[in-house]
Coordinates of C-alpha atoms in Angstrom, one line a residue:
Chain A
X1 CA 98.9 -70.9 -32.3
X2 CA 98.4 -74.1 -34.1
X3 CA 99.1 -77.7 -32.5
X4 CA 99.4 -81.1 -33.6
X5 CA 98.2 -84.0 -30.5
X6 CA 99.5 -87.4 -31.2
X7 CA 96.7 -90.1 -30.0
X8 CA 95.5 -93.5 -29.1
X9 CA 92.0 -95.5 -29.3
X10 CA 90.7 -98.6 -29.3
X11 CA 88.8 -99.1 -32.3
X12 CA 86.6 -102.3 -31.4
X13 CA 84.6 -99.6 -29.7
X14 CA 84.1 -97.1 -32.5
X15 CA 81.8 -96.5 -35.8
X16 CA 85.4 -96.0 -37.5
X17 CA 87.3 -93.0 -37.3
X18 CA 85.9 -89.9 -39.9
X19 CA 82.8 -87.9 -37.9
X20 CA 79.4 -88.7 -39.3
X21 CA 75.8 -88.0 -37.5
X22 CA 74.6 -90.8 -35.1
X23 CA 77.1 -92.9 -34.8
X24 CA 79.8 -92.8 -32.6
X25 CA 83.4 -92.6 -34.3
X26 CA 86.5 -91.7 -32.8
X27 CA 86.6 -87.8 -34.6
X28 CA 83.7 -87.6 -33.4
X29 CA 84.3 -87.8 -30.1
X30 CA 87.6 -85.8 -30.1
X31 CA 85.6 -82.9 -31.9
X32 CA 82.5 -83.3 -29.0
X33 CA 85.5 -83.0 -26.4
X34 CA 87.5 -79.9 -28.2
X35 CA 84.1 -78.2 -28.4
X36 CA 83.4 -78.6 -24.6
X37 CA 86.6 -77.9 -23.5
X38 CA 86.3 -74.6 -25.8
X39 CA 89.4 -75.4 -27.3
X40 CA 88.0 -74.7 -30.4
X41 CA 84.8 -72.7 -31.6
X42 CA 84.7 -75.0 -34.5
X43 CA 86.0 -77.8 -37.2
X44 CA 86.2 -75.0 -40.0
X45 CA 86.8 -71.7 -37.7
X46 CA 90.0 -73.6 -35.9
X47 CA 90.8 -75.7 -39.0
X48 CA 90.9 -78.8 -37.5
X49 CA 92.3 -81.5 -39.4
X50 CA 93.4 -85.6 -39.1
X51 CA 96.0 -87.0 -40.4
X52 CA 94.7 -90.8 -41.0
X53 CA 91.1 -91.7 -41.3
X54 CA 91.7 -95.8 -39.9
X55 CA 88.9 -97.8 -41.3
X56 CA 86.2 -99.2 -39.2
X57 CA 87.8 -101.9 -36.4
X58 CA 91.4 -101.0 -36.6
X59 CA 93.0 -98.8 -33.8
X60 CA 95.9 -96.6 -33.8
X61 CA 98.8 -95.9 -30.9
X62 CA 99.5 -92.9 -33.2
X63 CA 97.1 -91.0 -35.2
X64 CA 97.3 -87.1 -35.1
X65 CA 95.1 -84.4 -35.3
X66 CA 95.9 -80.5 -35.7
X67 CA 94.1 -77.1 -34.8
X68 CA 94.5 -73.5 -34.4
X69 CA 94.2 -72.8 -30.5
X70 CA 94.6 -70.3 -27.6
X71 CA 94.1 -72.9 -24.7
X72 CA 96.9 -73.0 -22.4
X73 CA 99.7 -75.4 -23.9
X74 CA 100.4 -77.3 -21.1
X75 CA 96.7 -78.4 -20.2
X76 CA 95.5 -79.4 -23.2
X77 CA 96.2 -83.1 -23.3
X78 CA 95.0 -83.4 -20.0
X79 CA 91.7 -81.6 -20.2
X80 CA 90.9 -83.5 -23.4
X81 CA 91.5 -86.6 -22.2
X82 CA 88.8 -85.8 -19.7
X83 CA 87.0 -85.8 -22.2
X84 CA 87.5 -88.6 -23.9
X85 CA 86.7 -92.4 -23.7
X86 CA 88.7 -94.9 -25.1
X87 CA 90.9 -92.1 -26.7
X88 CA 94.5 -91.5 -25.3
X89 CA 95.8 -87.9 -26.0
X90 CA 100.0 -88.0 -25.4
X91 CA 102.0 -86.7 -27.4
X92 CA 102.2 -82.5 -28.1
X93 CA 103.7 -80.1 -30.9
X94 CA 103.5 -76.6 -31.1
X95 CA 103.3 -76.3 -35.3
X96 CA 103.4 -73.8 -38.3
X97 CA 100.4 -72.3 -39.2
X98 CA 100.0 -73.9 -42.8
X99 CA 100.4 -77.7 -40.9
X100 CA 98.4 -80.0 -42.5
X101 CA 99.0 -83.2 -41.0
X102 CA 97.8 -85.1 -44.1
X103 CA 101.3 -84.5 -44.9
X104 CA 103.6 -86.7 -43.4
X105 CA 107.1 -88.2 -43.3
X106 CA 106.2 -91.2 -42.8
X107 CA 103.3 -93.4 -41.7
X108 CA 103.8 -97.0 -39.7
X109 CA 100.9 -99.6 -39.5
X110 CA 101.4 -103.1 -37.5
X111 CA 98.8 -106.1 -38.7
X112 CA 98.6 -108.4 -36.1
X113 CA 98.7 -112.3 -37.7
X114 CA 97.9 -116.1 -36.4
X115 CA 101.7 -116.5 -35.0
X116 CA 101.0 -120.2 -36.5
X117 CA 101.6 -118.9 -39.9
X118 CA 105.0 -119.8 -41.7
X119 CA 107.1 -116.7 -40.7
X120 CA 109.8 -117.4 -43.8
X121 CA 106.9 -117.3 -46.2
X122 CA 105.8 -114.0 -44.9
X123 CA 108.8 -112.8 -44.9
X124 CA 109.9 -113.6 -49.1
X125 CA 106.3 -112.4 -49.8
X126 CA 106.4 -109.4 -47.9
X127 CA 109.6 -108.1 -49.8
X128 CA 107.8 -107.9 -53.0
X129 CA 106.1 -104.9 -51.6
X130 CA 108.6 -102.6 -51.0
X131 CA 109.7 -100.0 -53.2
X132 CA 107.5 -98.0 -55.2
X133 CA 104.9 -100.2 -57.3
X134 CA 100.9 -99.3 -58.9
X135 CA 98.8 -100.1 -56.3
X136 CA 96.1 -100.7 -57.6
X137 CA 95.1 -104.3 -56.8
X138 CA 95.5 -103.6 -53.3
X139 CA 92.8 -100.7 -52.7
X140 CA 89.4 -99.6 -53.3
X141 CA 88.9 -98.1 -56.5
X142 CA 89.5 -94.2 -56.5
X143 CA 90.5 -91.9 -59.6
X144 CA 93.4 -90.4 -58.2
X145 CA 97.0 -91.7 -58.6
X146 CA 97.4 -95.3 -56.7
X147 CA 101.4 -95.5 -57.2
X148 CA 103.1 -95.5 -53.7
X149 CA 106.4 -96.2 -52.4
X150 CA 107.0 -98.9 -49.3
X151 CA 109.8 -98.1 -47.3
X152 CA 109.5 -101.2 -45.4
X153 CA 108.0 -104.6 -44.3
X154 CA 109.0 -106.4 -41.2
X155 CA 107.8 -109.6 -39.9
X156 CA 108.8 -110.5 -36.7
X157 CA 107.0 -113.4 -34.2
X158 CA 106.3 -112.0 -30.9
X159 CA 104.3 -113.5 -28.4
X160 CA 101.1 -113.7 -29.0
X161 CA 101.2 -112.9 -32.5
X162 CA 103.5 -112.7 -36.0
X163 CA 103.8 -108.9 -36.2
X164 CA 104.0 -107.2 -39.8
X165 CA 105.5 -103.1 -39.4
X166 CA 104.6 -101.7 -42.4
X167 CA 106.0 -98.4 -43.4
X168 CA 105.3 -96.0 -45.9
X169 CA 104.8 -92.3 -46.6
X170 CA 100.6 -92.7 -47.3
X171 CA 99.0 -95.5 -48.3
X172 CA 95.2 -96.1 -50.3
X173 CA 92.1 -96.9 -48.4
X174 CA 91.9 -100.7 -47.7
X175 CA 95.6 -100.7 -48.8
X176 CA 97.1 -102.9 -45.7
X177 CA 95.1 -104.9 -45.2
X178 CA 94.5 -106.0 -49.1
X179 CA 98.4 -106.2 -48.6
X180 CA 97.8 -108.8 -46.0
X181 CA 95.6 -110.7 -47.1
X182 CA 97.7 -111.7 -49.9
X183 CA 100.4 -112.3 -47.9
X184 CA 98.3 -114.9 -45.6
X185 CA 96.9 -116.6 -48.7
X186 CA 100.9 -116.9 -49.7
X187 CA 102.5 -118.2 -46.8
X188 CA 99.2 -120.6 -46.6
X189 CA 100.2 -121.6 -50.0
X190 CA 96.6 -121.3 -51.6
X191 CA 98.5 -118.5 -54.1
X192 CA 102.2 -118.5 -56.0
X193 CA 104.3 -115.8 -55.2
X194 CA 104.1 -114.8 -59.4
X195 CA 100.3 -114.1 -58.9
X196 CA 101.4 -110.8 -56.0
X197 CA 103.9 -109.8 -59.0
X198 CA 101.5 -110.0 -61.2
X199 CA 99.0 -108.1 -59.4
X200 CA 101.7 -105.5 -58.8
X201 CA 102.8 -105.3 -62.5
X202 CA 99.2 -104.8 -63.3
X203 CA 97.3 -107.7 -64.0
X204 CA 93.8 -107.5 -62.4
X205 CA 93.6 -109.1 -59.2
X206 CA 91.6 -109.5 -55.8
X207 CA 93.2 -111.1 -52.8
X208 CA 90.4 -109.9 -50.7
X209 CA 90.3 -108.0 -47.4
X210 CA 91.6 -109.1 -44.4
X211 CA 89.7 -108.2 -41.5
X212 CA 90.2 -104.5 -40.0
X213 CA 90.6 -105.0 -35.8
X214 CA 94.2 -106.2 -35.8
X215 CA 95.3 -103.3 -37.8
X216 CA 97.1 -100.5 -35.8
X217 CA 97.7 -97.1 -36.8
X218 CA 101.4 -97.4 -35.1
X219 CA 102.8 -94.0 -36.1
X220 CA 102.6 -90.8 -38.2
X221 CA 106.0 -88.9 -38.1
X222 CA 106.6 -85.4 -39.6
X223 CA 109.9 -83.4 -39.8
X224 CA 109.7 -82.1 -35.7
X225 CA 108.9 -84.4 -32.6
X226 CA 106.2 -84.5 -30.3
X227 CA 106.7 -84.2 -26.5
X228 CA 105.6 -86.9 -24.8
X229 CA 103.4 -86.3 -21.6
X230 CA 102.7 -89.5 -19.7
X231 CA 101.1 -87.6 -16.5
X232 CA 98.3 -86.7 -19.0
X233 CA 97.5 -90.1 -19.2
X234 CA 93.8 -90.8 -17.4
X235 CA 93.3 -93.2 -14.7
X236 CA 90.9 -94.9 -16.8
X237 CA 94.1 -96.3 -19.5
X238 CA 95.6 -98.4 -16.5
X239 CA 91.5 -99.5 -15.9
X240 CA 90.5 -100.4 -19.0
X241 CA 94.4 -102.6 -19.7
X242 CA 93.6 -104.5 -16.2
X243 CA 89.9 -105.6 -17.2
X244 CA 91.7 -106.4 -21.2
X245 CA 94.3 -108.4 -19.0
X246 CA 91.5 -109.8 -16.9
X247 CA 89.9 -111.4 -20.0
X248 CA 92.6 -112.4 -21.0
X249 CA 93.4 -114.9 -18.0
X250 CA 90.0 -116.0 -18.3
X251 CA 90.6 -117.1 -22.2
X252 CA 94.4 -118.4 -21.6
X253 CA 92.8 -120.2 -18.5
X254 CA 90.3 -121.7 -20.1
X255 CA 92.5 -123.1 -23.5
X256 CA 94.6 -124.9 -20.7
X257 CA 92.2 -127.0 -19.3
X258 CA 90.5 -127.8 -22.6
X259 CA 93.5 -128.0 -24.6
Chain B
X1 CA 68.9 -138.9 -16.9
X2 CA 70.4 -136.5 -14.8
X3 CA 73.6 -134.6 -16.1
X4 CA 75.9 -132.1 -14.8
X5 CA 77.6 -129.6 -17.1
X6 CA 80.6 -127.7 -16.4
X7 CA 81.1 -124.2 -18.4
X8 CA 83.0 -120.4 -18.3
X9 CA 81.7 -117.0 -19.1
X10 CA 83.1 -113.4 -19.3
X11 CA 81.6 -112.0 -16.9
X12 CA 82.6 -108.5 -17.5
X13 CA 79.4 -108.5 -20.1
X14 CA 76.6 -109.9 -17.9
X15 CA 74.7 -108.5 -15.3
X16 CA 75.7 -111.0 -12.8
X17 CA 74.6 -115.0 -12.7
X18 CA 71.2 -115.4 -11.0
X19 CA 68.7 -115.3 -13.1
X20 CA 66.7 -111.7 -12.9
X21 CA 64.1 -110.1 -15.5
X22 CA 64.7 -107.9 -18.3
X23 CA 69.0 -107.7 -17.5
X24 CA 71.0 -110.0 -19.0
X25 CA 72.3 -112.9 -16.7
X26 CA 74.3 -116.3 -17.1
X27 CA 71.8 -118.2 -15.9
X28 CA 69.0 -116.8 -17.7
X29 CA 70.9 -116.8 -20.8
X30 CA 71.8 -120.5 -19.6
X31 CA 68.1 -121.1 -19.1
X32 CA 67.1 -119.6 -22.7
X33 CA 69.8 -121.8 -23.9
X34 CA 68.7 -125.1 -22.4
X35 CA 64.7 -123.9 -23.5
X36 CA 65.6 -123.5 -27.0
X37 CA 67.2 -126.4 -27.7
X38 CA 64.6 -128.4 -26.0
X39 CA 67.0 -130.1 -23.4
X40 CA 64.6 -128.8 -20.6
X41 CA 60.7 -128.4 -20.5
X42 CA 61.4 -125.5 -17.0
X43 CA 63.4 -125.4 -14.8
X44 CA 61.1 -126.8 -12.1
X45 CA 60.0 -129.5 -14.3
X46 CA 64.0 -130.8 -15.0
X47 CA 65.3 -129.6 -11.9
X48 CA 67.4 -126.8 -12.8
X49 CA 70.4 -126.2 -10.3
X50 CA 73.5 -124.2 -10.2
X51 CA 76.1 -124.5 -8.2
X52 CA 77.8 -121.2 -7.1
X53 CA 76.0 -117.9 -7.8
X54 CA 79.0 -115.6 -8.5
X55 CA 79.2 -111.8 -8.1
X56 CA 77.9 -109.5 -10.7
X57 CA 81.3 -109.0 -12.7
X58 CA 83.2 -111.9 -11.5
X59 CA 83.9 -114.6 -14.0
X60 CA 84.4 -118.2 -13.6
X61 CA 86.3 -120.9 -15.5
X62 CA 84.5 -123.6 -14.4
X63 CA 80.9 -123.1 -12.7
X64 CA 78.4 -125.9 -13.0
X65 CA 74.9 -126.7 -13.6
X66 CA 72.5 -129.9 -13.1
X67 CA 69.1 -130.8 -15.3
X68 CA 67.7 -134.1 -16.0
X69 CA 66.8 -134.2 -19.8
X70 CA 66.7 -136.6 -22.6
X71 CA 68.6 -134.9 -25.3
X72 CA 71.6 -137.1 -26.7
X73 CA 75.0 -137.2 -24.6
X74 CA 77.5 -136.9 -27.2
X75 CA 75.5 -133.3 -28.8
X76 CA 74.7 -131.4 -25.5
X77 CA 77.8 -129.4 -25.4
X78 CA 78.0 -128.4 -28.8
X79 CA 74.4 -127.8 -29.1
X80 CA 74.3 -125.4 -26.0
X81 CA 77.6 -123.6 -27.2
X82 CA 75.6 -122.8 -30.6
X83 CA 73.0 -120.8 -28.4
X84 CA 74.7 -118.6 -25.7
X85 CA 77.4 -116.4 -26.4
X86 CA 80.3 -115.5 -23.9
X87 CA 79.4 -118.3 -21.9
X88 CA 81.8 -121.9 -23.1
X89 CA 80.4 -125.1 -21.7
X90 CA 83.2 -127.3 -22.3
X91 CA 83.0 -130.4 -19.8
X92 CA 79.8 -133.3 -18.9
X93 CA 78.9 -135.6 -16.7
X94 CA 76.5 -138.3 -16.3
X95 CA 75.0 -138.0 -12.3
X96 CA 72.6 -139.6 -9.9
X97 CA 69.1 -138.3 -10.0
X98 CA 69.7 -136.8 -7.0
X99 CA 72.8 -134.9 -7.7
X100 CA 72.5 -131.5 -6.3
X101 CA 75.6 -129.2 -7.7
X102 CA 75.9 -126.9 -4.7
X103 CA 77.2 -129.7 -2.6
X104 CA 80.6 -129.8 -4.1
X105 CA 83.8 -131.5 -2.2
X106 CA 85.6 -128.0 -3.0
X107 CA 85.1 -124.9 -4.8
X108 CA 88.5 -123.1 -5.8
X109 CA 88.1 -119.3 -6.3
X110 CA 91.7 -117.2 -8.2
X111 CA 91.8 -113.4 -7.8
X112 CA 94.0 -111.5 -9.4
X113 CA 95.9 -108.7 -7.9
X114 CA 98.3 -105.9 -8.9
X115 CA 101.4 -107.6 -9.6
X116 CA 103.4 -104.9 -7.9
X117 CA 102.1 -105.6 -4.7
X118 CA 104.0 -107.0 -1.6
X119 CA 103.6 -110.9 -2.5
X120 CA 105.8 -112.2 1.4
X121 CA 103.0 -109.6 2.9
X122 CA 100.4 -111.5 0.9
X123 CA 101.7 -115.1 1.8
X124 CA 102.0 -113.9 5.5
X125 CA 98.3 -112.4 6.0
X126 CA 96.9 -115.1 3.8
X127 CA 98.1 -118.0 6.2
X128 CA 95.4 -116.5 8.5
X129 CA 92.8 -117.4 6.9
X130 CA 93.3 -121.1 6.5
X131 CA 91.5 -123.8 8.4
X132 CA 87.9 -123.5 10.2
X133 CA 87.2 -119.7 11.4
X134 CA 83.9 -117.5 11.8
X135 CA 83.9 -115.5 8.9
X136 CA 81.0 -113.4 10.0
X137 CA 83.5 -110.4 9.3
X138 CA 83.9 -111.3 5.6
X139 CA 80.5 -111.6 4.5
X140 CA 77.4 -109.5 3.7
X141 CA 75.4 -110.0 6.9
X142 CA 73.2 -113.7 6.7
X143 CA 70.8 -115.6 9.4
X144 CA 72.7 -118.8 8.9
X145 CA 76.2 -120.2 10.0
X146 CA 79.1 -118.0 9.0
X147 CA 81.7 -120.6 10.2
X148 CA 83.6 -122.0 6.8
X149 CA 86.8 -124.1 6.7
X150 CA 89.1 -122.7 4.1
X151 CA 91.6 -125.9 2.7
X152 CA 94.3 -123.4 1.2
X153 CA 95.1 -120.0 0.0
X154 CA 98.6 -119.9 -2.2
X155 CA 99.7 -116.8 -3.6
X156 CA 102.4 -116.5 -6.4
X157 CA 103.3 -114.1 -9.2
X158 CA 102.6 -114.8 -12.9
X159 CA 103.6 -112.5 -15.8
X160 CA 100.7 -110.1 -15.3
X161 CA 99.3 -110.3 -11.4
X162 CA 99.8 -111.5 -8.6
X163 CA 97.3 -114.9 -8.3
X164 CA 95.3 -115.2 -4.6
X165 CA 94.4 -119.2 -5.3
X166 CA 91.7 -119.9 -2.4
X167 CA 90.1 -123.3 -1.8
X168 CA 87.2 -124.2 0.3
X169 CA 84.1 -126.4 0.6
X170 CA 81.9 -123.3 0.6
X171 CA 81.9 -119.9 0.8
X172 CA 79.5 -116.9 2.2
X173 CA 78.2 -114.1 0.0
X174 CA 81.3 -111.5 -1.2
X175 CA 83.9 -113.6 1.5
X176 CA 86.6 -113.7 -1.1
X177 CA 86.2 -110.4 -2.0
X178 CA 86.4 -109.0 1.4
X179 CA 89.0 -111.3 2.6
X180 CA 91.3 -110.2 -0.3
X181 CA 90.7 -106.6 0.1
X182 CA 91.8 -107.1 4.4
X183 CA 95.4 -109.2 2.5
X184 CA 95.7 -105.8 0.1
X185 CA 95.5 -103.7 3.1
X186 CA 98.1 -105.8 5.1
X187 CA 100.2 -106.2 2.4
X188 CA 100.0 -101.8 1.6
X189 CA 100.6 -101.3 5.4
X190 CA 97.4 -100.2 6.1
X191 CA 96.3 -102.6 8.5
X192 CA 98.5 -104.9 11.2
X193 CA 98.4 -108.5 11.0
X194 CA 96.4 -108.4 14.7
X195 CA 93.5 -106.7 13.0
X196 CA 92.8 -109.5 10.7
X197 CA 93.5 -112.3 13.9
X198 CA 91.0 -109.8 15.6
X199 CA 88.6 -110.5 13.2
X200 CA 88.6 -113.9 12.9
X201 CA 87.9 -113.6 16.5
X202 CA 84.7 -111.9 16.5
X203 CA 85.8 -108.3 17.0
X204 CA 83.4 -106.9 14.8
X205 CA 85.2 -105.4 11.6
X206 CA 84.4 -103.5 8.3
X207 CA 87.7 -104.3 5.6
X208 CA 85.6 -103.4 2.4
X209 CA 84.9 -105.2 -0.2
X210 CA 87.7 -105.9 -3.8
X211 CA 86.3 -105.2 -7.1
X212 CA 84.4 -107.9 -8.6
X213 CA 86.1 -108.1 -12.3
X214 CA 89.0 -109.4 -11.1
X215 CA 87.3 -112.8 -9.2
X216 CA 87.3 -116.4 -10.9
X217 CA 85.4 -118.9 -9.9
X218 CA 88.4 -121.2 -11.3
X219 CA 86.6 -124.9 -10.6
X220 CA 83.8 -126.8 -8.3
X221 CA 84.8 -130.2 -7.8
X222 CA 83.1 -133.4 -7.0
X223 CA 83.9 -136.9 -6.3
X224 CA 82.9 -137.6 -10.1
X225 CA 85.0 -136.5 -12.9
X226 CA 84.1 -134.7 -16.1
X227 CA 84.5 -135.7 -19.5
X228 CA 86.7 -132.5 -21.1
X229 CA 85.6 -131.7 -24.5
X230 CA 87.4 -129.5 -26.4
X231 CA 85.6 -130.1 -29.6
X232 CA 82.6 -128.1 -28.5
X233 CA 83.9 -125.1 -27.7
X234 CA 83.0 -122.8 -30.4
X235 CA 84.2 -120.5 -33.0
X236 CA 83.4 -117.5 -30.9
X237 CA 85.5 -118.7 -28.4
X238 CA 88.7 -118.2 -30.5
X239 CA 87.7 -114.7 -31.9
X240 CA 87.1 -113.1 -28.5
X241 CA 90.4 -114.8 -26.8
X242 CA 92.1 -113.1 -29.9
X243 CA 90.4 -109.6 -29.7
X244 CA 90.9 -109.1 -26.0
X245 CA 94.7 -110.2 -26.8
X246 CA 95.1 -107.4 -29.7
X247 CA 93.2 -104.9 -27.2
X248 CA 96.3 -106.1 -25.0
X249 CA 98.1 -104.8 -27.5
X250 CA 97.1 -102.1 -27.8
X251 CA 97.3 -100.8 -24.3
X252 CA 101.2 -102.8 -23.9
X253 CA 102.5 -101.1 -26.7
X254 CA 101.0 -97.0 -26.0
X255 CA 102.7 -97.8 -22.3
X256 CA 105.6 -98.8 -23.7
X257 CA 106.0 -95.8 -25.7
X258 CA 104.7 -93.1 -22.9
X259 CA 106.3 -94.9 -20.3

């Protein structure tokens, strides 16, 4: 059979995510674990294949992989995420055998911003985005087509931060967070709205790259759902949230008294 | 002069405080720090002293040290934040020569528990404690007095955890940590109230000992004040509050969607 396993990791701890010798990167480690849990003999034998490849820094909620298996269905998330650091296997799909998971519905990114920034300005800047537009001011040079379509762009204040959900069937390398930068530089006012138009309609341009750690890989959605196991979990997810939540005190703590 | 300097760390990255060769410590890092910068010759030579020598893993808000030096006032805290990293001096004082920072009118330690936890069991158990006992049942075994006078232990529940505030004059080696693990068990229903009474009595009595990573040393007080200065506290300080909030991110929003 072939399966699809929805993920999680923290990137701050990982070489990025594609597999590449002496570092460590988050395929990397899901490939070591697949191979010791004999789930697969190999990346070309089992045709093992992601669906994102996040850049260096940024993390993902839900990234997905696919492979052809014979390990029991209903132990696989759990024995891989025995396997696994700072990697959260949970969600499951049994899948045709042509899947590619390249190939998706939909893909949803969140880009975590100051939530000082002026939310209104974000928000007018962000619309001129969506829709289908020549990307090609807001990517890495490549020869292949860099038209895509945005489905959509919400900015919402939460909390801690100003949110921005952006959704999209597949997007260029550095795409978002090219995306974002402009959008910052907008709502900052250190660039007129009519220089993102004209970087969309063409005109050469370079916003610049905002940095790659509070980029999440929300979601990749494909036409079937995953099941969601929460009992696969590992003990170490509620660990490694209490000592993030520890540190966190210790910060918010400390801006009180000096603040 | 002779000045006393009051500071934070994370100590989730150092290998305790006391200084120790070839691991990475707070106070060696400290020491390197103060060496670099020429505000010390040694520490024998300017008198070196730290207050409160906390647990390997346990952070503090506000620790102090003492030196006499001659480098200018108004520059120490900024030029000491420019040579250590996860530690944040952030407050000064100017003290007599023979100010010696473990004699403090109070030390104030916060612990942070599971916020799930029975907070009227906490209150009850913690009550206990307060006022003068022998705490030679909360403390790694030592030749000298174990009788300490704990001023107050308030409990309450914040957004994330339950916070076990604890102030005292002085405390013995791991006394928080085992008295808080002795409240856990009393609050779980492990443990009746008479074993802790019985152990304040002199029954001799093995609780255990709570994780380090979640022990502040929140503040060591004197009857001086210190001047608060924000403007020292450094870049870094900003970027790590705001990477361990988007880690919290991360892990809030995969339980969200598993949970």
């Amino acid at each position: 059979m072939r399966v699809a396993l929805k993920f999680a990791y923290d990137g701050s701890v990982f070489w990025g995510y594609q597999r590449q010798p002496n570092v460590r990167t988050v395929e990397g480690d899901i490939i070591k674990a697949l191979n010791r849990t004999k789930m697969i003999q190999g990346v070309k034998e089992n045709n093992f294949q992601s669906s994102s490849r996040t850049d260096r820094g940024a993390s993902a909620v839900g990234n997905v992989i696919a492979f052809d298996t014979d390990f029991k269905k209903g132990q696989m998330l759990r024995a891989l995420n025995s396997n696994v650091k700072d990697v959260y296997f949970w969600g499951f799909a049994e899948v045709n055998d042509d899947f590619n998971p390249r190939h998706a519905r939909q893909r949803w990114y969140r880009y975590h911003l100051d939530k000082g920034l002026d939310l209104d300005g974000l928000k007018r800047a962000s619309s001129l985005f969506v829709g289908e537009h020549d990307f090609k001011n807001f990517c890495r040079r490549s020869e292949r087509s860099t038209v895509r379509r945005m489905d959509s762009i919400k900015v919402s204040r939460k909390r801690n931060f100003i949110y921005l959900d952006i959704k999209g069937e597949s997007f260029l390398w550095n795409m978002v967070r090219r995306m974002v930068l402009a959008l910052v530089k907008y709502a900052n006012g250190e660039i007129p709205k009519k220089a993102i138009t004209e970087a969309l309609a063409g005109k050469q341009t370079d916003f610049g790259l905002a940095p790659a750690h509070p980029l999440f890989l929300m979601d990749v959605t494909y036409d079937f759902t995953f099941e969601v196991r929460e009992s696969s979990i590992p003990p170490s997810f509620r660990q490694n949230y209490e000592k993030v939540l520890i540190q966190g005190e210790l910060f918010s703590t400390l801006q009180e008294r000096i603040g």
